[in-house]
Short mmCIF file of C-alpha atoms and ligand atoms in Angstrom, two decimals:
data_model
loop_
_atom_site.label_atom_id
_atom_site.label_comp_id
_atom_site.label_asym_id
_atom_site.label_seq_id
_atom_site.Cartn_x
_atom_site.Cartn_y
_atom_site.Cartn_z
CA MET A 1 35.71 -22.68 30.95
CA THR A 2 32.11 -22.61 32.13
CA LYS A 3 29.45 -21.88 29.52
CA ILE A 4 25.93 -20.64 29.87
CA ILE A 5 23.37 -22.16 27.53
CA LYS A 6 19.89 -20.92 26.85
CA PHE A 7 17.12 -22.87 25.16
CA GLY A 8 14.22 -21.20 23.42
CA GLY A 9 10.61 -22.36 23.56
CA SER A 10 10.64 -24.53 20.45
CA SER A 11 13.70 -26.37 21.88
CA LEU A 12 11.60 -27.33 24.91
CA ALA A 13 8.20 -27.75 23.31
CA ASN A 14 7.75 -31.44 24.22
CA SER A 15 9.61 -34.51 25.53
CA ALA A 16 11.26 -35.21 22.15
CA GLN A 17 12.75 -31.70 22.15
CA TYR A 18 13.69 -32.06 25.83
CA GLN A 19 15.71 -35.15 24.90
CA LYS A 20 17.71 -33.13 22.35
CA VAL A 21 18.37 -30.50 25.00
CA ILE A 22 19.57 -33.15 27.46
CA ASP A 23 21.91 -34.58 24.81
CA ILE A 24 23.34 -31.09 24.26
CA ILE A 25 23.85 -30.58 28.01
CA GLU A 26 25.55 -33.96 28.31
CA ALA A 27 27.77 -33.44 25.26
CA ASP A 28 29.90 -30.78 26.97
CA ALA A 29 30.62 -30.82 30.70
CA SER A 30 31.37 -27.08 30.69
CA ARG A 31 27.71 -26.34 29.93
CA GLN A 32 26.86 -25.75 33.56
CA VAL A 33 24.43 -22.84 33.67
CA ILE A 34 21.19 -23.40 31.81
CA VAL A 35 18.45 -20.85 31.07
CA VAL A 36 15.10 -22.09 29.81
CA SER A 37 12.10 -20.53 28.07
CA ALA A 38 8.57 -21.82 28.52
CA PRO A 39 7.50 -24.69 26.23
CA GLY A 40 6.87 -23.17 22.81
CA LYS A 41 5.14 -24.34 19.66
CA ARG A 42 5.32 -28.03 18.71
CA PHE A 43 3.95 -27.34 15.24
CA ASP A 44 3.01 -24.24 13.23
CA ASP A 45 -0.53 -23.74 14.54
CA ASP A 46 0.30 -24.72 18.10
CA ILE A 47 -0.03 -22.28 21.01
CA LYS A 48 2.94 -21.39 23.21
CA VAL A 49 2.54 -22.03 26.94
CA THR A 50 3.15 -18.30 27.47
CA ASP A 51 0.12 -17.49 25.30
CA LEU A 52 -1.98 -20.08 27.15
CA LEU A 53 -0.95 -18.41 30.41
CA ILE A 54 -1.97 -15.01 29.05
CA LYS A 55 -5.38 -16.47 28.28
CA TYR A 56 -5.52 -17.98 31.77
CA ALA A 57 -4.65 -14.59 33.29
CA ASN A 58 -7.29 -12.78 31.23
CA GLN A 59 -9.97 -15.30 32.17
CA THR A 60 -8.99 -14.93 35.82
CA ILE A 61 -9.20 -11.13 35.60
CA GLN A 62 -12.62 -11.40 34.00
CA ASN A 63 -13.86 -14.05 36.44
CA GLN A 64 -14.45 -16.51 33.63
CA ASP A 65 -14.15 -20.28 33.78
CA SER A 66 -10.53 -21.18 33.07
CA SER A 67 -10.59 -24.94 33.63
CA GLU A 68 -10.00 -25.73 29.96
CA VAL A 69 -6.93 -23.56 29.50
CA LEU A 70 -5.54 -24.65 32.88
CA ALA A 71 -5.83 -28.30 31.84
CA ALA A 72 -4.12 -27.52 28.53
CA ILE A 73 -1.17 -25.89 30.33
CA ILE A 74 -0.79 -28.74 32.82
CA ALA A 75 -0.91 -31.27 29.98
CA ARG A 76 2.11 -29.64 28.31
CA TYR A 77 4.27 -30.20 31.41
CA GLN A 78 2.74 -33.58 32.19
CA GLU A 79 3.73 -35.03 28.81
CA ILE A 80 7.37 -34.17 29.48
CA ALA A 81 7.34 -35.37 33.09
CA THR A 82 5.78 -38.69 32.13
CA ALA A 83 8.28 -39.30 29.32
CA PHE A 84 11.18 -38.90 31.76
CA SER A 85 9.50 -40.82 34.63
CA VAL A 86 9.49 -37.86 37.01
CA PRO A 87 7.79 -39.24 40.18
CA ASP A 88 4.21 -37.99 40.61
CA ASP A 89 4.83 -36.57 44.07
CA GLN A 90 7.59 -34.35 42.64
CA PHE A 91 5.61 -33.30 39.60
CA GLN A 92 2.59 -32.39 41.71
CA ILE A 93 4.08 -28.96 42.52
CA ILE A 94 3.44 -27.89 38.90
CA PRO A 95 -0.35 -28.47 38.70
CA THR A 96 -0.73 -27.22 42.26
CA THR A 97 1.13 -23.98 41.59
CA LEU A 98 -0.80 -23.38 38.37
CA THR A 99 -4.15 -24.08 39.99
CA GLU A 100 -3.38 -21.73 42.87
CA LEU A 101 -2.15 -18.82 40.73
CA PRO A 102 -5.53 -17.02 40.86
CA ASP A 103 -5.52 -17.19 44.68
CA GLN A 104 -2.26 -15.28 45.11
CA LYS A 105 -2.20 -11.57 45.91
CA TYR A 106 -1.04 -9.14 43.21
CA PRO A 107 -0.73 -5.34 43.45
CA ASN A 108 -2.89 -5.00 40.32
CA ASN A 109 -3.93 -6.85 37.18
CA GLU A 110 -0.76 -5.97 35.32
CA TYR A 111 1.30 -7.71 37.97
CA LEU A 112 -1.15 -10.60 37.91
CA MET A 113 -0.55 -10.90 34.16
CA ALA A 114 3.23 -10.77 34.66
CA ALA A 115 3.20 -13.45 37.34
CA PHE A 116 1.01 -15.80 35.30
CA LYS A 117 3.24 -15.37 32.24
CA ALA A 118 6.45 -15.86 34.20
CA HIS A 119 5.27 -19.25 35.43
CA GLY A 120 5.75 -20.67 31.95
CA GLU A 121 9.50 -20.31 32.45
CA LYS A 122 9.53 -20.87 36.20
CA LEU A 123 7.76 -24.22 36.06
CA ASN A 124 9.75 -25.31 33.03
CA ALA A 125 13.00 -24.63 34.89
CA GLU A 126 11.71 -26.61 37.86
CA LEU A 127 10.70 -29.44 35.55
CA MET A 128 14.09 -29.39 33.82
CA ALA A 129 15.84 -29.74 37.19
CA MET A 130 13.55 -32.66 38.09
CA VAL A 131 14.22 -34.39 34.76
CA LEU A 132 17.99 -33.93 34.95
CA ASN A 133 18.14 -35.18 38.54
CA GLN A 134 16.00 -38.13 37.54
CA LEU A 135 18.63 -38.92 34.89
CA GLY A 136 21.40 -38.71 37.49
CA ILE A 137 22.64 -35.25 36.44
CA ASN A 138 23.01 -33.21 39.63
CA SER A 139 20.94 -30.06 39.06
CA ARG A 140 19.38 -27.21 40.97
CA PHE A 141 16.54 -24.86 40.07
CA VAL A 142 17.51 -21.25 40.78
CA ASP A 143 14.74 -18.81 41.52
CA PRO A 144 15.50 -15.31 40.13
CA GLY A 145 14.59 -13.94 43.60
CA GLU A 146 17.22 -16.14 45.25
CA ALA A 147 19.84 -15.10 42.68
CA GLY A 148 18.96 -11.42 43.08
CA ILE A 149 17.78 -10.70 39.52
CA THR A 150 16.23 -7.35 40.33
CA VAL A 151 14.13 -5.46 37.79
CA SER A 152 12.26 -2.19 37.35
CA ASP A 153 8.61 -1.68 38.31
CA ASN A 154 7.23 -2.19 34.80
CA PRO A 155 5.36 -5.45 35.29
CA ASN A 156 5.33 -6.57 31.65
CA SER A 157 8.30 -4.74 30.16
CA ALA A 158 10.79 -4.62 32.99
CA THR A 159 14.45 -3.72 32.66
CA VAL A 160 17.26 -5.06 34.77
CA LEU A 161 18.58 -2.97 37.67
CA PRO A 162 22.32 -2.64 38.28
CA GLU A 163 22.26 -4.30 41.71
CA THR A 164 21.49 -7.57 39.92
CA TYR A 165 25.15 -7.83 38.96
CA GLN A 166 26.38 -7.37 42.52
CA ASN A 167 23.87 -9.94 43.71
CA LEU A 168 24.87 -12.45 41.07
CA GLY A 169 28.52 -11.78 41.89
CA HIS A 170 27.86 -13.15 45.38
CA PHE A 171 25.80 -16.08 44.22
CA GLY A 172 27.43 -19.25 45.47
CA TYR A 173 27.28 -22.59 43.69
CA GLY A 174 29.17 -25.84 43.36
CA ASP A 175 29.52 -28.10 40.35
CA GLU A 176 25.83 -28.90 39.96
CA LYS A 177 23.94 -27.68 36.89
CA LEU A 178 22.07 -24.46 37.63
CA ILE A 179 18.70 -24.12 35.95
CA PHE A 180 17.46 -20.52 35.66
CA PRO A 181 14.05 -19.63 34.29
CA GLY A 182 14.31 -16.95 31.61
CA PHE A 183 12.06 -13.95 31.02
CA PHE A 184 11.50 -12.47 34.48
CA GLY A 185 12.98 -10.95 37.60
CA ILE A 186 11.75 -9.62 40.91
CA THR A 187 11.04 -5.96 41.64
CA LYS A 188 12.38 -4.27 44.76
CA ALA A 189 8.91 -4.59 46.25
CA GLY A 190 9.12 -8.35 45.73
CA ASN A 191 6.77 -8.76 42.76
CA ILE A 192 7.38 -10.77 39.61
CA ALA A 193 7.91 -8.61 36.50
CA THR A 194 8.70 -9.95 33.04
CA PHE A 195 10.82 -8.56 30.26
CA ALA A 196 9.12 -7.86 26.93
CA ARG A 197 8.06 -10.91 24.90
CA GLY A 198 10.96 -13.07 23.80
CA GLY A 199 12.87 -11.89 26.86
CA SER A 200 14.47 -15.15 27.97
CA ASP A 201 17.50 -14.23 25.87
CA ILE A 202 17.90 -11.23 28.16
CA THR A 203 18.09 -13.44 31.24
CA GLY A 204 20.85 -15.44 29.57
CA SER A 205 22.94 -12.31 28.98
CA ILE A 206 22.30 -10.96 32.47
CA VAL A 207 23.29 -14.20 34.17
CA ALA A 208 26.37 -14.56 31.93
CA ARG A 209 27.48 -11.08 32.84
CA GLY A 210 26.65 -11.44 36.54
CA LEU A 211 28.40 -14.80 36.93
CA ASN A 212 31.30 -13.69 34.73
CA ILE A 213 30.84 -16.38 32.13
CA PRO A 214 32.47 -15.39 28.82
CA MET A 215 30.57 -17.80 26.53
CA TYR A 216 26.81 -17.74 26.02
CA GLU A 217 25.39 -20.44 23.75
CA ASN A 218 21.90 -19.52 22.64
CA PHE A 219 20.09 -22.57 21.25
CA THR A 220 17.14 -21.88 19.02
CA ASP A 221 15.66 -23.44 15.89
CA VAL A 222 17.87 -22.06 13.13
CA SER A 223 21.39 -23.22 12.31
CA ALA A 224 22.81 -19.72 11.91
CA ILE A 225 21.96 -16.10 11.45
CA TYR A 226 21.90 -15.61 7.70
CA ALA A 227 23.11 -12.70 5.61
CA ALA A 228 19.53 -12.16 4.45
CA ASN A 229 16.10 -13.44 5.38
CA PRO A 230 15.77 -16.99 3.96
CA LYS A 231 12.15 -16.17 3.10
CA ILE A 232 13.45 -13.56 0.63
CA VAL A 233 16.76 -15.05 -0.56
CA LYS A 234 17.05 -18.75 -1.34
CA ASN A 235 19.84 -20.39 0.69
CA PRO A 236 21.46 -17.21 1.93
CA MET A 237 25.00 -17.36 3.27
CA PRO A 238 25.21 -18.20 6.99
CA ILE A 239 27.07 -15.57 8.98
CA LYS A 240 29.95 -17.24 10.83
CA LYS A 241 30.90 -14.26 12.92
CA MET A 242 29.54 -10.77 13.43
CA THR A 243 29.97 -7.92 15.88
CA TYR A 244 27.52 -6.73 18.50
CA ARG A 245 26.88 -3.53 16.63
CA GLU A 246 26.25 -5.35 13.35
CA MET A 247 23.70 -7.47 15.19
CA ARG A 248 22.09 -4.35 16.65
CA GLU A 249 21.77 -2.72 13.24
CA LEU A 250 20.40 -5.84 11.58
CA SER A 251 17.97 -6.66 14.34
CA TYR A 252 16.70 -3.11 14.11
CA ALA A 253 15.56 -3.93 10.60
CA GLY A 254 13.96 -7.22 11.42
CA PHE A 255 16.63 -9.85 12.16
CA SER A 256 14.87 -11.40 15.09
CA VAL A 257 16.95 -14.46 15.92
CA PHE A 258 18.52 -12.94 19.00
CA ASN A 259 16.63 -10.50 21.21
CA ASP A 260 17.73 -6.93 20.68
CA GLU A 261 17.77 -5.93 24.33
CA ALA A 262 19.82 -8.98 25.23
CA ILE A 263 22.81 -7.57 23.40
CA ILE A 264 23.37 -4.85 26.01
CA PRO A 265 24.42 -6.97 29.04
CA ALA A 266 26.51 -9.08 26.66
CA ILE A 267 28.35 -5.98 25.46
CA GLU A 268 28.85 -4.78 29.01
CA GLY A 269 30.34 -8.14 29.96
CA GLN A 270 32.14 -8.63 26.60
CA ILE A 271 30.50 -12.04 26.36
CA THR A 272 30.69 -14.04 23.16
CA ILE A 273 27.24 -15.15 22.02
CA ASN A 274 26.94 -18.28 19.93
CA VAL A 275 23.54 -18.70 18.25
CA ARG A 276 23.03 -22.43 17.59
CA ASN A 277 20.37 -24.91 16.58
CA THR A 278 18.95 -27.48 19.01
CA ASN A 279 17.84 -29.53 16.01
CA GLU A 280 21.29 -29.49 14.41
CA PRO A 281 23.68 -29.21 17.36
CA GLU A 282 26.80 -30.03 15.31
CA ALA A 283 26.40 -26.87 13.21
CA PRO A 284 28.79 -24.17 14.49
CA GLY A 285 26.10 -21.46 14.35
CA THR A 286 26.89 -17.75 14.42
CA LEU A 287 29.27 -16.04 16.83
CA ILE A 288 28.47 -12.50 17.98
CA VAL A 289 31.63 -10.91 19.32
CA PRO A 290 33.15 -7.59 20.42
CA GLU A 291 34.55 -5.39 17.63
CA GLY A 292 38.12 -5.94 18.82
CA ALA A 293 37.89 -9.67 18.13
CA PHE A 294 36.56 -9.26 14.60
CA GLN A 295 38.06 -9.33 11.13
CA SER A 296 35.43 -8.98 8.41
CA GLU A 297 35.50 -11.58 5.66
CA HIS A 298 32.95 -9.94 3.39
CA GLU A 299 32.24 -6.43 2.16
CA ILE A 300 28.95 -6.53 3.96
CA THR A 301 27.71 -8.88 6.67
CA GLY A 302 24.00 -8.75 5.98
CA VAL A 303 21.05 -6.94 4.47
CA ALA A 304 17.63 -6.66 6.07
CA SER A 305 14.38 -4.83 5.57
CA SER A 306 11.60 -3.73 7.82
CA GLY A 307 8.19 -2.36 6.94
CA HIS A 308 7.30 -1.16 10.43
CA PHE A 309 7.85 2.48 9.62
CA SER A 310 5.99 5.57 8.51
CA ALA A 311 7.35 8.96 7.57
CA LEU A 312 6.23 12.55 7.80
CA TYR A 313 7.44 14.76 5.01
CA LEU A 314 7.57 18.54 5.56
CA HIS A 315 8.46 21.18 3.01
CA ARG A 316 8.98 24.84 3.70
CA TYR A 317 11.07 27.33 1.80
CA LEU A 318 14.13 28.59 3.70
CA LEU A 319 13.68 25.94 6.36
CA ASN A 320 17.46 25.87 6.72
CA LYS A 321 17.51 29.52 7.80
CA GLU A 322 14.76 29.30 10.33
CA VAL A 323 15.87 29.11 13.93
CA GLY A 324 13.82 26.76 16.10
CA PHE A 325 11.86 24.90 13.40
CA THR A 326 13.07 21.46 14.47
CA PHE A 327 12.84 22.42 18.11
CA LYS A 328 9.15 23.26 17.79
CA LEU A 329 8.54 20.14 15.78
CA LEU A 330 10.15 17.93 18.40
CA GLN A 331 8.14 19.63 21.11
CA ILE A 332 4.95 18.65 19.32
CA LEU A 333 6.14 15.05 19.06
CA TYR A 334 7.11 15.13 22.73
CA LYS A 335 3.67 16.37 23.67
CA TYR A 336 2.08 13.38 21.91
CA ASP A 337 4.63 10.94 23.33
CA ILE A 338 5.97 9.97 19.92
CA SER A 339 9.62 8.98 19.51
CA TYR A 340 11.26 9.22 16.12
CA GLU A 341 13.80 6.99 14.46
CA HIS A 342 15.56 9.24 11.94
CA MET A 343 15.31 12.75 10.61
CA PRO A 344 17.11 13.25 7.30
CA SER A 345 16.80 16.86 6.15
CA GLY A 346 17.46 18.99 3.08
CA ILE A 347 17.53 22.74 2.42
CA ASP A 348 13.78 23.18 2.35
CA ASP A 349 12.65 19.71 3.37
CA LEU A 350 12.64 17.40 6.30
CA THR A 351 11.49 13.80 6.69
CA ILE A 352 10.90 12.20 10.04
CA ILE A 353 10.68 8.46 10.25
CA PHE A 354 8.64 6.79 12.96
CA GLU A 355 8.05 3.31 14.21
CA ASP A 356 4.59 2.59 12.80
CA SER A 357 2.99 1.16 15.91
CA GLN A 358 3.07 4.55 17.66
CA LEU A 359 0.92 6.30 15.08
CA THR A 360 -2.81 6.05 15.50
CA ASP A 361 -5.04 7.95 13.04
CA GLU A 362 -6.05 10.20 15.89
CA LYS A 363 -2.46 11.08 16.82
CA MET A 364 -1.56 11.75 13.19
CA ARG A 365 -4.48 14.12 12.83
CA ALA A 366 -3.63 15.97 16.04
CA VAL A 367 0.10 16.20 15.27
CA GLY A 368 -0.60 17.34 11.69
CA LYS A 369 -2.96 20.04 12.94
CA GLU A 370 -0.45 21.42 15.45
CA ILE A 371 2.35 21.40 12.92
CA HIS A 372 0.18 23.35 10.48
CA GLU A 373 -0.72 25.86 13.16
CA SER A 374 2.71 26.49 14.61
CA LEU A 375 5.12 25.77 11.75
CA HIS A 376 3.09 26.64 8.65
CA PRO A 377 4.74 24.15 6.31
CA ASP A 378 4.10 24.57 2.55
CA ARG A 379 3.58 20.86 2.41
CA LEU A 380 2.90 18.14 4.94
CA ASP A 381 2.49 14.51 3.84
CA TRP A 382 2.23 11.35 5.87
CA ILE A 383 3.89 8.46 4.06
CA ARG A 384 2.58 5.17 5.37
CA ASP A 385 4.06 3.13 2.56
CA TYR A 386 7.59 3.10 3.88
CA SER A 387 10.21 0.39 4.29
CA ILE A 388 13.74 0.66 5.54
CA ILE A 389 16.52 -1.43 4.08
CA MET A 390 19.66 -1.80 6.19
CA VAL A 391 22.93 -2.79 4.55
CA VAL A 392 25.31 -3.64 7.37
CA GLY A 393 28.95 -4.61 7.71
CA GLU A 394 32.09 -3.68 9.62
CA GLY A 395 33.84 -4.23 6.28
CA MET A 396 32.20 -1.06 4.91
CA VAL A 397 34.35 1.21 7.07
CA ASN A 398 37.32 0.84 4.74
CA GLN A 399 35.39 0.74 1.49
CA THR A 400 34.67 3.58 -0.88
CA ASN A 401 32.00 2.01 -3.06
CA ALA A 402 29.59 0.35 -0.64
CA LEU A 403 26.95 3.00 -1.28
CA SER A 404 27.08 2.80 -5.05
CA LYS A 405 27.15 -0.99 -4.94
CA SER A 406 24.00 -0.92 -2.80
CA ILE A 407 22.12 1.57 -4.94
CA ASP A 408 23.13 0.50 -8.46
CA PRO A 409 21.20 -2.77 -8.58
CA LEU A 410 18.09 -0.97 -7.32
CA ALA A 411 18.32 1.60 -10.10
CA THR A 412 18.72 -1.19 -12.65
CA ASP A 413 15.67 -2.90 -11.20
CA GLY A 414 13.57 0.27 -11.29
CA ILE A 415 13.30 0.56 -7.51
CA LYS A 416 12.99 4.11 -6.28
CA VAL A 417 15.05 4.98 -3.23
CA ASN A 418 13.45 7.86 -1.37
CA MET A 419 15.89 8.19 1.52
CA ILE A 420 19.56 7.46 2.05
CA ASN A 421 21.10 7.72 5.47
CA GLN A 422 24.76 7.00 5.82
CA GLY A 423 26.93 8.80 8.22
CA ALA A 424 26.44 8.48 11.93
CA SER A 425 27.16 4.79 11.90
CA GLN A 426 29.93 3.92 9.49
CA ILE A 427 28.92 0.31 9.41
CA SER A 428 25.51 0.68 7.86
CA ILE A 429 23.63 2.28 5.03
CA MET A 430 19.95 2.86 5.47
CA LEU A 431 17.70 3.17 2.43
CA GLY A 432 14.01 4.03 2.30
CA THR A 433 11.81 2.35 -0.32
CA ARG A 434 8.15 1.62 -0.92
CA LYS A 435 6.93 -1.41 1.01
CA ALA A 436 6.15 -3.28 -2.18
CA ASP A 437 9.76 -2.94 -3.34
CA ALA A 438 11.46 -3.94 -0.09
CA ASN A 439 11.90 -7.67 -0.68
CA ARG A 440 13.17 -7.13 -4.21
CA ALA A 441 15.61 -4.55 -2.92
CA VAL A 442 16.98 -6.99 -0.35
CA LEU A 443 17.37 -9.67 -3.00
CA ASP A 444 19.11 -7.28 -5.41
CA ILE A 445 21.55 -6.03 -2.78
CA TYR A 446 22.24 -9.53 -1.53
CA ASN A 447 23.00 -10.71 -5.08
CA GLN A 448 25.22 -7.73 -5.69
CA PHE A 449 27.44 -8.38 -2.68
CA PHE A 450 27.31 -12.13 -2.39
CA ASN A 451 27.25 -12.81 -6.09
CA SER A 452 24.51 -15.37 -5.68
CA GLN A 453 23.00 -17.20 -8.64
CA GLU A 454 19.44 -16.76 -7.37
CA ASP A 455 16.83 -15.29 -9.60
N1 LIG B 1 8.16 -17.35 26.80
C1 LIG B 1 8.34 -15.96 26.56
C2 LIG B 1 7.66 -15.56 25.27
O1 LIG B 1 7.03 -16.38 24.63
C3 LIG B 1 9.77 -15.53 26.59
C4 LIG B 1 10.70 -16.25 25.66
O2 LIG B 1 10.35 -17.30 25.14
O3 LIG B 1 11.83 -15.75 25.46
O4 LIG B 1 7.67 -14.42 24.91
#
């Protein structure tokens, strides 16, 4: 059974990491399709090649001298090429392409930015093919244009178009290793457009679905997805297996190991995702599977928190009797291009929860003013100090006490819960707390369900 394997930036940050990747490729002959990110950070304060390319693009746009950043980018690839004795005449394509990037034609600066960024992955995939061939492993670089990975016209936050799957369905190959660059596709007009940051995972899912490959190994720098953030809970339990929708719910609240958007093509293709660690390849990692293939072992699978939210609280007597209140409210949000996350409501009250990044002071003032004018609330408060805690698990569907077990330890610990949302999704409970209480809440809930001895 063929497998697709994807390596993140830290797995390809230098020649030492490249060697680990090569060992992983060689350890299992079924690992035929390989997706690579751009070289990432070698140490904490290091700069990813993608970020160097963004700087290079900005300097180009502003007509500034970019020789320093260009040299820094070339050096990252050169170190790897030298370590694996890639012949100079082969390697030369990389510095040449990078040097000539500013001379290419782009429809506008956003496309210029996208093309510069995408070259982090593109050149790394070319380099990987050179290195593998040099080592006697028959390999081929696959350009997303050649494979037909077709994306929307949003240069820096593209989404995949359906024809991609037909194109990939016709993509012919033999038994050589195929090296795909992650992170970007080609628009119908023939321009490079990238996914949002961290988007190489998306390429892996798309290619797996398009080539009909049921197993997608995603190599990163953690040995598993854990039941809670290891920065909050000491030695949390690794999750052996979870469902797509559990992953969706947990990544919503900050589990960032596997890219959120990358789940969708995997669901469509019913592909098993195996998150694994390049630095500890023997560890089994975490499997993300369809619901049908899942039997939960624990009451909950994980607990996460995210502080990227704000809320708007509205009070008005007899709100429940008033026809059109929510309609008018949503129209105001629509006018200001603000999407909302949740809207729990009571008899006279309503809270709307937003993703924080959308709310500028100016927008809040304007929205508040319009709400006052057209809805006349008795009270309107913006709550910036808002965190969401997500308690997630397929196992909760058949339980009666998951809610009380989640809330009880918070009450004991004096943590005020100002919103509870359980209903639409039976596999999660969402709690709102103050930001300052969020980590403690996660720890308390984790201890409650996993009976940990942590303090
Ligand atoms: N290199 C890109 C980034 O840094 C994409 C990725 O690594 O997935 O965002």
